[in-house]
């Protein structure tokens, strides 16, 4: 993961957050409950955040 320091803060933060959540989703086999626990977010907030960042949660689930 690499973020350009030339990006505006919001874009750099979004890029970091997307990589952060994709990493945790992969580590937890797509389990939203475990990702929520690991990241300290409630599941509803996690779903909202992933949608905002454009993270495809369907491709990280086990067996899909």
Tab-separated table of C-alpha atoms in Angstrom:
chain	number	residue	atom	x	y	z
A	1	UNK	CA	0.000	0.000	0.000
A	2	UNK	CA	1.330	3.391	-0.994
A	3	UNK	CA	-0.300	6.804	-0.708
A	4	UNK	CA	1.023	9.887	-2.410
A	5	UNK	CA	1.715	12.792	-0.095
A	6	UNK	CA	0.723	15.004	-3.006
A	7	UNK	CA	-2.948	14.035	-2.529
A	8	UNK	CA	-5.337	16.247	-0.604
A	9	UNK	CA	-5.808	15.006	2.964
A	10	UNK	CA	-9.311	13.631	2.360
A	11	UNK	CA	-8.204	11.559	-0.652
A	12	UNK	CA	-5.136	10.248	1.194
A	13	UNK	CA	-7.267	9.328	4.212
A	14	UNK	CA	-9.856	7.588	2.032
A	15	UNK	CA	-7.124	5.601	0.247
A	16	UNK	CA	-5.641	4.536	3.595
A	17	UNK	CA	-9.037	3.602	5.039
A	18	UNK	CA	-9.964	1.568	1.960
A	19	UNK	CA	-6.696	-0.396	2.150
A	20	UNK	CA	-7.124	-0.791	5.932
A	21	UNK	CA	-10.617	-2.269	5.668
A	22	UNK	CA	-9.742	-4.445	2.656
A	23	UNK	CA	-6.831	-5.873	4.674
A	24	UNK	CA	-9.044	-6.680	7.660
A	25	UNK	CA	-11.788	-8.143	5.463
A	26	UNK	CA	-9.234	-10.451	3.837
A	27	UNK	CA	-7.759	-11.432	7.228
A	28	UNK	CA	-11.190	-12.254	8.632
A	29	UNK	CA	-12.485	-14.068	5.540
A	30	UNK	CA	-15.154	-11.426	4.981
A	31	UNK	CA	-16.683	-11.718	8.470
A	32	UNK	CA	-18.216	-8.312	9.078
A	33	UNK	CA	-18.717	-9.106	12.762
A	34	UNK	CA	-15.013	-9.828	13.306
A	35	UNK	CA	-13.913	-6.841	11.206
A	36	UNK	CA	-16.208	-4.593	13.236
A	37	UNK	CA	-14.718	-5.972	16.468
A	38	UNK	CA	-11.120	-5.577	15.246
A	39	UNK	CA	-11.618	-2.038	13.956
A	40	UNK	CA	-13.755	-0.813	16.843
A	41	UNK	CA	-16.797	0.060	14.729
A	42	UNK	CA	-20.397	-1.015	15.037
A	43	UNK	CA	-21.473	-3.223	12.125
A	44	UNK	CA	-23.955	-0.672	10.778
A	45	UNK	CA	-21.264	2.020	10.751
A	46	UNK	CA	-18.822	-0.420	9.150
A	47	UNK	CA	-21.236	-1.216	6.297
A	48	UNK	CA	-21.833	2.505	5.745
A	49	UNK	CA	-18.101	3.250	5.747
A	50	UNK	CA	-17.306	0.443	3.299
A	51	UNK	CA	-20.014	1.639	0.931
A	52	UNK	CA	-18.699	5.206	1.139
A	53	UNK	CA	-15.163	3.999	0.316
A	54	UNK	CA	-16.342	1.768	-2.530
A	55	UNK	CA	-15.144	-1.471	-0.932
A	56	UNK	CA	-16.705	-4.546	-2.556
A	57	UNK	CA	-17.604	-6.749	0.418
A	58	UNK	CA	-19.011	-9.558	-1.735
A	59	UNK	CA	-15.627	-10.515	-3.188
A	60	UNK	CA	-13.935	-10.921	0.202
A	61	UNK	CA	-16.368	-13.459	1.636
A	62	UNK	CA	-15.291	-17.073	1.943
A	63	UNK	CA	-16.127	-19.208	-1.043
A	64	UNK	CA	-17.156	-16.390	-3.362
